[in-house]
Amino acid sequence: MCSKSAMDLEEDEEMNCCEYLREDGEVRHVLQCFCECNDLDSLADDCIKCCCEGQRLQGPALREKLRRVCWSCAERFRMPWPGGAVEVPWPGAWAALLVLWALRRLLELSTWLPWVAGWLLLGFGHLLLIHLMCLALPMRSEYLVAWVFFSIMGLYGDYSREVWPNQALGPRVASHLLLLEVVVTFGASVALKPKKDEELSAGSFPCRICGRSIHGRDHHCVWINQCVGTHNHRSFLLFLLGLTLLSWSYARMLLMEFARRARLEGLGTIWQKQRVPPPLEGAVYAAAGGIFTMVLLLAQVVSISTGLTNQRRGLIRSRNWIQNWILWIRN
């Protein structure tokens, strides 16, 4: 399948639903997504030379090649459309949904302990890799934002199937109120944007990932795909608190449901199937997420209590942790 340039198209000729125009002026077909991957080939050659010949990769050149590969993947990920193939919106979000679904199905395949340990290593290892890539390249991606959202929805699906039918009214209402708090604060953390008139004010710091100055910048969080600053720090802290409580409550409820089934059916009967039952699989995933968010929450609490966050905003840093919290809330 050969490519053609835009000059080859006649004036009255339109691209078919599977063709699109690249930035270099060539018309490509969606099935050519794996053809002429020059950036990927160059990156693979550098990695082979590094492993076999001991040649050291140059940091800036490597980061630029990785950025080109990520951009090329997003640019080639298209769907057929009348008048020419169009880019799929939020490709990182669709990729996160697919990978999350596949990982959770993999966990159900075996109760073998090394398999579960390998699953945890694969799941959290690839998240750590993407986390570091976003910070090092630098680049922005909706992959991790979508991962958080789909993880919450997946755990709610486990809860609604396994726990809800046997749950009393009071805990059911409390669970949904906590879920509502998490969704609202997560949406606020992602949607609230810094004001442009604050970019040049005192207490503003530049972010090389966002490409702008952020007032009261605490850090760039790849899990919400923007910086944490005065515009969303309160909602971000409430989101971490709510998600930690929600994850651990889901883990507890799903684990109790698994224990109830084990008493009724017998633990040996369940284990003979050599597959992780849905309540236990959901409990493992919820507990792992709860540990991660608890670490982030503790880091934020320590930063605010010691006054580091206020110092970044250009405010006075106090030795009294209560005063630091009051100053943080007021500003």
CSV table of C-alpha atoms in Angstrom, one decimal:
chain,number,residue,atom,x,y,z
A,1,MET,CA,0.0,0.0,0.0
A,2,CYS,CA,1.8,3.1,-1.2
A,3,SER,CA,1.2,6.6,0.1
A,4,LYS,CA,0.5,9.7,-2.0
A,5,SER,CA,0.9,13.4,-1.5
A,6,ALA,CA,-1.8,16.0,-1.4
A,7,MET,CA,-0.7,17.2,-4.8
A,8,ASP,CA,-1.7,13.9,-6.3
A,9,LEU,CA,-5.4,14.5,-5.3
A,10,GLU,CA,-7.4,16.1,-8.0
A,11,GLU,CA,-9.2,19.3,-7.2
A,12,ASP,CA,-12.6,17.7,-7.1
A,13,GLU,CA,-11.4,14.5,-5.4
A,14,GLU,CA,-11.9,13.9,-1.7
A,15,MET,CA,-10.1,11.5,0.6
A,16,ASN,CA,-12.0,8.4,1.4
A,17,CYS,CA,-13.1,7.7,4.9
A,18,CYS,CA,-9.9,5.8,5.8
A,19,GLU,CA,-7.4,8.4,4.5
A,20,TYR,CA,-6.0,11.5,6.3
A,21,LEU,CA,-3.5,14.2,5.6
A,22,ARG,CA,-0.2,14.2,7.6
A,23,GLU,CA,1.7,17.3,8.6
A,24,ASP,CA,4.3,16.6,5.9
A,25,GLY,CA,1.6,16.8,3.2
A,26,GLU,CA,1.3,13.1,2.5
A,27,VAL,CA,-2.0,11.3,2.4
A,28,ARG,CA,-1.9,8.2,4.5
A,29,HIS,CA,-4.3,5.3,5.1
A,30,VAL,CA,-5.3,4.3,8.7
A,31,LEU,CA,-3.9,0.8,8.0
A,32,GLN,CA,-0.4,2.4,7.4
A,33,CYS,CA,-0.2,3.2,11.1
A,34,PHE,CA,2.8,0.8,11.6
A,35,CYS,CA,4.6,1.9,8.4
A,36,GLU,CA,7.6,4.3,8.3
A,37,CYS,CA,8.0,4.6,12.1
A,38,ASN,CA,11.2,6.5,11.7
A,39,ASP,CA,11.2,7.9,15.2
A,40,LEU,CA,10.5,4.5,16.8
A,41,ASP,CA,13.2,2.9,14.6
A,42,SER,CA,15.8,5.5,15.6
A,43,LEU,CA,14.9,5.1,19.3
A,44,ALA,CA,15.2,1.3,19.1
A,45,ASP,CA,18.6,1.7,17.3
A,46,ASP,CA,19.8,3.9,20.2
A,47,CYS,CA,18.7,1.4,22.8
A,48,ILE,CA,20.4,-1.5,21.0
A,49,LYS,CA,23.7,0.5,20.7
A,50,CYS,CA,23.4,1.4,24.4
A,51,CYS,CA,23.0,-2.3,25.4
A,52,CYS,CA,25.4,-3.9,23.0
A,53,GLU,CA,28.0,-1.3,22.3
A,54,GLY,CA,27.9,0.7,25.6
A,55,GLN,CA,27.1,4.0,24.0
A,56,ARG,CA,25.5,6.4,26.4
A,57,LEU,CA,22.2,7.9,25.4
A,58,GLN,CA,22.1,11.7,25.5
A,59,GLY,CA,19.4,13.0,27.7
A,60,PRO,CA,17.9,15.9,25.6
A,61,ALA,CA,18.1,13.9,22.4
A,62,LEU,CA,16.5,10.9,24.1
A,63,ARG,CA,13.6,13.0,25.5
A,64,GLU,CA,13.0,14.6,22.1
A,65,LYS,CA,12.8,11.2,20.4
A,66,LEU,CA,10.4,9.9,23.1
A,67,ARG,CA,8.2,13.0,22.6
A,68,ARG,CA,8.2,12.4,18.9
A,69,VAL,CA,7.2,8.7,19.3
A,70,CYS,CA,4.3,9.6,21.7
A,71,TRP,CA,3.1,12.4,19.4
A,72,SER,CA,3.3,10.1,16.3
A,73,CYS,CA,1.3,7.4,18.1
A,74,ALA,CA,-1.4,9.9,19.0
A,75,GLU,CA,-1.4,11.3,15.5
A,76,ARG,CA,-1.8,7.9,13.8
A,77,PHE,CA,-4.5,6.7,16.1
A,78,ARG,CA,-7.5,7.6,13.9
A,79,MET,CA,-10.9,6.3,13.1
A,80,PRO,CA,-12.6,6.2,9.7
A,81,TRP,CA,-14.9,9.2,9.0
A,82,PRO,CA,-16.7,10.6,5.9
A,83,GLY,CA,-14.3,13.0,4.1
A,84,GLY,CA,-11.2,11.6,5.8
A,85,ALA,CA,-10.1,9.7,8.9
A,86,VAL,CA,-10.1,11.9,12.1
A,87,GLU,CA,-8.1,11.7,15.2
A,88,VAL,CA,-9.7,9.7,18.1
A,89,PRO,CA,-10.4,12.2,20.9
A,90,TRP,CA,-8.5,11.6,24.2
A,91,PRO,CA,-6.4,8.6,22.9
A,92,GLY,CA,-4.8,8.2,26.4
A,93,ALA,CA,-8.2,7.8,28.0
A,94,TRP,CA,-9.2,5.0,25.7
A,95,ALA,CA,-5.8,3.3,26.2
A,96,ALA,CA,-6.2,3.6,30.0
A,97,LEU,CA,-9.7,1.9,29.8
A,98,LEU,CA,-8.3,-0.9,27.7
A,99,VAL,CA,-5.3,-1.6,29.8
A,100,LEU,CA,-7.2,-1.4,33.1
A,101,TRP,CA,-9.8,-3.9,31.8
A,102,ALA,CA,-7.1,-6.2,30.6
A,103,LEU,CA,-5.1,-6.0,33.9
A,104,ARG,CA,-8.2,-6.8,36.0
A,105,ARG,CA,-9.1,-9.7,33.9
A,106,LEU,CA,-5.5,-11.0,34.2
A,107,LEU,CA,-5.8,-10.9,38.0
A,108,GLU,CA,-8.8,-13.3,37.9
A,109,LEU,CA,-6.9,-16.0,36.0
A,110,SER,CA,-5.0,-17.6,38.9
A,111,THR,CA,-4.7,-17.6,42.7
A,112,TRP,CA,-1.0,-18.5,42.4
A,113,LEU,CA,0.9,-16.0,44.7
A,114,PRO,CA,3.7,-15.3,42.2
A,115,TRP,CA,1.0,-14.5,39.6
A,116,VAL,CA,-0.6,-12.0,41.9
A,117,ALA,CA,2.8,-10.4,42.8
A,118,GLY,CA,3.7,-10.2,39.1
A,119,TRP,CA,0.3,-8.6,38.4
A,120,LEU,CA,1.0,-5.9,41.0
A,121,LEU,CA,4.5,-5.3,39.6
A,122,LEU,CA,3.1,-5.1,36.0
A,123,GLY,CA,0.2,-2.8,37.0
A,124,PHE,CA,2.0,-0.3,39.2
A,125,GLY,CA,5.3,-0.6,37.3
A,126,HIS,CA,3.7,0.7,34.1
A,127,LEU,CA,1.9,3.5,36.0
A,128,LEU,CA,5.2,4.5,37.5
A,129,LEU,CA,6.9,4.5,34.1
A,130,ILE,CA,4.2,6.7,32.6
A,131,HIS,CA,4.4,9.0,35.6
A,132,LEU,CA,8.1,9.4,35.2
A,133,MET,CA,7.9,9.9,31.5
A,134,CYS,CA,5.3,12.7,31.8
A,135,LEU,CA,7.6,14.5,34.3
A,136,ALA,CA,10.9,13.9,32.5
A,137,LEU,CA,10.0,14.5,28.8
A,138,PRO,CA,8.0,16.7,29.8
A,139,MET,CA,4.5,16.1,28.4
A,140,ARG,CA,0.9,16.1,29.4
A,141,SER,CA,-1.3,13.1,29.0
A,142,GLU,CA,-4.9,12.2,30.0
A,143,TYR,CA,-3.9,8.5,30.5
A,144,LEU,CA,-3.4,8.7,34.3
A,145,VAL,CA,-6.5,11.0,34.8
A,146,ALA,CA,-8.6,8.5,32.9
A,147,TRP,CA,-7.0,5.6,34.9
A,148,VAL,CA,-8.2,7.2,38.2
A,149,PHE,CA,-11.7,7.8,36.9
A,150,PHE,CA,-12.1,4.4,35.4
A,151,SER,CA,-10.7,2.8,38.6
A,152,ILE,CA,-13.3,4.5,40.7
A,153,MET,CA,-16.1,3.5,38.3
A,154,GLY,CA,-14.7,-0.1,38.2
A,155,LEU,CA,-14.6,-0.3,42.0
A,156,TYR,CA,-18.2,1.1,42.2
A,157,GLY,CA,-19.2,-1.7,39.7
A,158,ASP,CA,-17.7,-4.3,42.0
A,159,TYR,CA,-19.5,-2.7,45.0
A,160,SER,CA,-22.9,-2.5,43.3
A,161,ARG,CA,-22.7,-6.2,42.1
A,162,GLU,CA,-21.2,-7.8,45.2
A,163,VAL,CA,-22.0,-5.7,48.2
A,164,TRP,CA,-25.1,-3.6,47.5
A,165,PRO,CA,-27.7,-6.4,47.4
A,166,ASN,CA,-26.8,-7.4,51.0
A,167,GLN,CA,-26.0,-4.0,52.5
A,168,ALA,CA,-28.1,-2.1,55.0
A,169,LEU,CA,-29.6,1.3,54.1
A,170,GLY,CA,-27.3,3.4,56.4
A,171,PRO,CA,-24.0,2.1,55.0
A,172,ARG,CA,-25.4,2.2,51.5
A,173,VAL,CA,-26.2,5.9,51.8
A,174,ALA,CA,-22.8,6.7,53.4
A,175,SER,CA,-21.0,4.9,50.6
A,176,HIS,CA,-22.8,6.9,48.0
A,177,LEU,CA,-22.2,10.2,49.7
A,178,LEU,CA,-18.5,9.4,50.0
A,179,LEU,CA,-18.4,8.5,46.3
A,180,LEU,CA,-20.2,11.7,45.4
A,181,GLU,CA,-17.5,13.7,47.4
A,182,VAL,CA,-14.7,11.9,45.5
A,183,VAL,CA,-16.3,12.5,42.1
A,184,VAL,CA,-17.0,16.2,42.8
A,185,THR,CA,-13.5,17.0,44.2
A,186,PHE,CA,-11.8,15.0,41.5
A,187,GLY,CA,-13.7,16.9,38.9
A,188,ALA,CA,-12.9,20.2,40.6
A,189,SER,CA,-9.2,19.3,40.8
A,190,VAL,CA,-9.1,18.6,37.1
A,191,ALA,CA,-11.4,21.3,35.8
A,192,LEU,CA,-10.3,24.4,37.9
A,193,LYS,CA,-7.7,26.3,36.0
A,194,PRO,CA,-5.3,29.1,37.3
A,195,LYS,CA,-6.2,32.7,36.6
A,196,LYS,CA,-4.1,34.4,33.9
A,197,ASP,CA,-3.9,37.6,35.9
A,198,GLU,CA,-2.1,35.8,38.7
A,199,GLU,CA,0.8,34.5,36.5
A,200,LEU,CA,3.0,37.6,37.1
A,201,SER,CA,2.0,38.1,40.8
A,202,ALA,CA,4.1,37.3,43.8
A,203,GLY,CA,4.1,33.6,44.7
A,204,SER,CA,3.8,32.4,41.1
A,205,PHE,CA,6.3,29.8,39.8
A,206,PRO,CA,6.8,28.5,36.3
A,207,CYS,CA,5.9,24.9,35.3
A,208,ARG,CA,7.8,23.5,32.3
A,209,ILE,CA,5.1,20.9,31.8
A,210,CYS,CA,2.1,23.3,31.8
A,211,GLY,CA,4.2,25.9,30.0
A,212,ARG,CA,3.0,28.8,32.2
A,213,SER,CA,3.4,30.2,35.7
A,214,ILE,CA,1.1,28.9,38.4
A,215,HIS,CA,0.2,31.0,41.5
A,216,GLY,CA,1.0,29.1,44.7
A,217,ARG,CA,2.4,26.2,42.7
A,218,ASP,CA,2.9,23.1,45.0
A,219,HIS,CA,3.8,20.6,42.3
A,220,HIS,CA,2.7,19.3,39.0
A,221,CYS,CA,0.4,16.3,39.5
A,222,VAL,CA,0.2,14.0,36.4
A,223,TRP,CA,-2.8,12.2,38.0
A,224,ILE,CA,-5.0,15.4,37.4
A,225,ASN,CA,-2.9,16.5,34.3
A,226,GLN,CA,-2.1,19.9,35.7
A,227,CYS,CA,-0.4,21.8,38.6
A,228,VAL,CA,-1.7,21.9,42.1
A,229,GLY,CA,-1.9,25.5,43.2
A,230,THR,CA,-4.1,28.0,44.9
A,231,HIS,CA,-6.8,27.4,42.3
A,232,ASN,CA,-7.3,23.7,43.2
A,233,HIS,CA,-5.2,22.8,46.2
A,234,ARG,CA,-8.2,22.5,48.6
A,235,SER,CA,-10.2,20.3,46.2
A,236,PHE,CA,-7.1,18.2,45.6
A,237,LEU,CA,-6.5,17.6,49.3
A,238,LEU,CA,-10.2,16.7,49.8
A,239,PHE,CA,-10.0,14.4,46.8
A,240,LEU,CA,-7.1,12.5,48.2
A,241,LEU,CA,-8.8,12.2,51.6
A,242,GLY,CA,-12.1,11.0,50.1
A,243,LEU,CA,-10.4,8.6,47.7
A,244,THR,CA,-8.3,7.0,50.5
A,245,LEU,CA,-11.4,6.5,52.6
A,246,LEU,CA,-13.4,5.2,49.6
A,247,SER,CA,-10.7,2.7,48.6
A,248,TRP,CA,-10.3,1.3,52.0
A,249,SER,CA,-14.0,1.1,52.6
A,250,TYR,CA,-14.5,-0.7,49.3
A,251,ALA,CA,-11.6,-3.1,50.2
A,252,ARG,CA,-13.2,-3.8,53.5
A,253,MET,CA,-16.7,-4.4,52.2
A,254,LEU,CA,-15.5,-6.6,49.3
A,255,LEU,CA,-13.3,-8.6,51.6
A,256,MET,CA,-16.2,-9.1,54.1
A,257,GLU,CA,-18.3,-10.3,51.1
A,258,PHE,CA,-15.6,-12.8,50.2
A,259,ALA,CA,-15.5,-14.0,53.8
A,260,ARG,CA,-19.3,-14.5,53.8
A,261,ARG,CA,-19.1,-16.6,50.6
A,262,ALA,CA,-16.3,-18.6,52.0
A,263,ARG,CA,-18.3,-19.5,55.1
A,264,LEU,CA,-21.3,-20.5,53.0
A,265,GLU,CA,-19.5,-22.4,50.2
A,266,GLY,CA,-16.3,-23.3,52.0
A,267,LEU,CA,-12.9,-21.8,51.4
A,268,GLY,CA,-11.6,-25.0,49.9
A,269,THR,CA,-14.4,-25.2,47.3
A,270,ILE,CA,-13.6,-21.6,46.2
A,271,TRP,CA,-9.9,-22.2,46.1
A,272,GLN,CA,-10.2,-25.4,44.0
A,273,LYS,CA,-11.4,-23.3,41.1
A,274,GLN,CA,-7.8,-21.7,40.9
A,275,ARG,CA,-9.3,-18.4,40.0
A,276,VAL,CA,-9.5,-15.2,42.1
A,277,PRO,CA,-13.2,-14.6,42.8
A,278,PRO,CA,-14.6,-11.1,42.0
A,279,PRO,CA,-14.9,-9.8,45.6
A,280,LEU,CA,-11.3,-10.7,46.4
A,281,GLU,CA,-10.0,-9.3,43.1
A,282,GLY,CA,-11.8,-6.0,43.8
A,283,ALA,CA,-10.5,-5.9,47.4
A,284,VAL,CA,-6.9,-6.4,46.3
A,285,TYR,CA,-7.2,-3.6,43.7
A,286,ALA,CA,-8.9,-1.3,46.1
A,287,ALA,CA,-6.4,-1.9,48.9
A,288,ALA,CA,-3.5,-1.3,46.5
A,289,GLY,CA,-5.0,2.0,45.4
A,290,GLY,CA,-5.8,3.0,49.0
A,291,ILE,CA,-2.1,2.5,50.0
A,292,PHE,CA,-1.0,4.7,47.1
A,293,THR,CA,-3.4,7.6,47.8
A,294,MET,CA,-2.7,7.4,51.5
A,295,VAL,CA,1.0,8.0,50.8
A,296,LEU,CA,0.1,11.0,48.6
A,297,LEU,CA,-2.3,12.3,51.3
A,298,LEU,CA,0.3,12.0,54.1
A,299,ALA,CA,2.9,13.9,51.9
A,300,GLN,CA,0.4,16.8,51.5
A,301,VAL,CA,-0.5,16.9,55.1
A,302,VAL,CA,3.2,17.0,56.1
A,303,SER,CA,3.9,19.7,53.5
A,304,ILE,CA,1.1,21.9,54.8
A,305,SER,CA,1.8,21.3,58.5
A,306,THR,CA,5.4,22.2,58.2
A,307,GLY,CA,4.6,25.3,56.2
A,308,LEU,CA,6.4,24.3,53.0
A,309,THR,CA,3.2,24.9,51.0
A,310,ASN,CA,2.8,28.4,52.4
A,311,GLN,CA,6.4,29.2,51.8
A,312,ARG,CA,6.0,28.3,48.1
A,313,ARG,CA,3.1,30.8,48.0
A,314,GLY,CA,5.3,33.6,49.3
A,315,LEU,CA,3.7,33.5,52.8
A,316,ILE,CA,5.3,33.4,56.2
A,317,ARG,CA,6.3,29.9,57.3
A,318,SER,CA,5.4,29.3,61.0
A,319,ARG,CA,6.7,26.7,63.4
A,320,ASN,CA,3.2,26.2,64.7
A,321,TRP,CA,1.4,23.6,62.5
A,322,ILE,CA,-2.0,24.9,63.5
A,323,GLN,CA,-1.1,28.4,62.2
A,324,ASN,CA,0.3,26.9,59.0
A,325,TRP,CA,-3.1,25.2,58.4
A,326,ILE,CA,-5.1,28.3,59.2
A,327,LEU,CA,-2.9,30.3,56.8
A,328,TRP,CA,-3.2,27.7,54.1
A,329,ILE,CA,-7.0,27.6,54.4
A,330,ARG,CA,-7.3,31.4,54.3
A,331,ASN,CA,-5.1,31.8,51.3
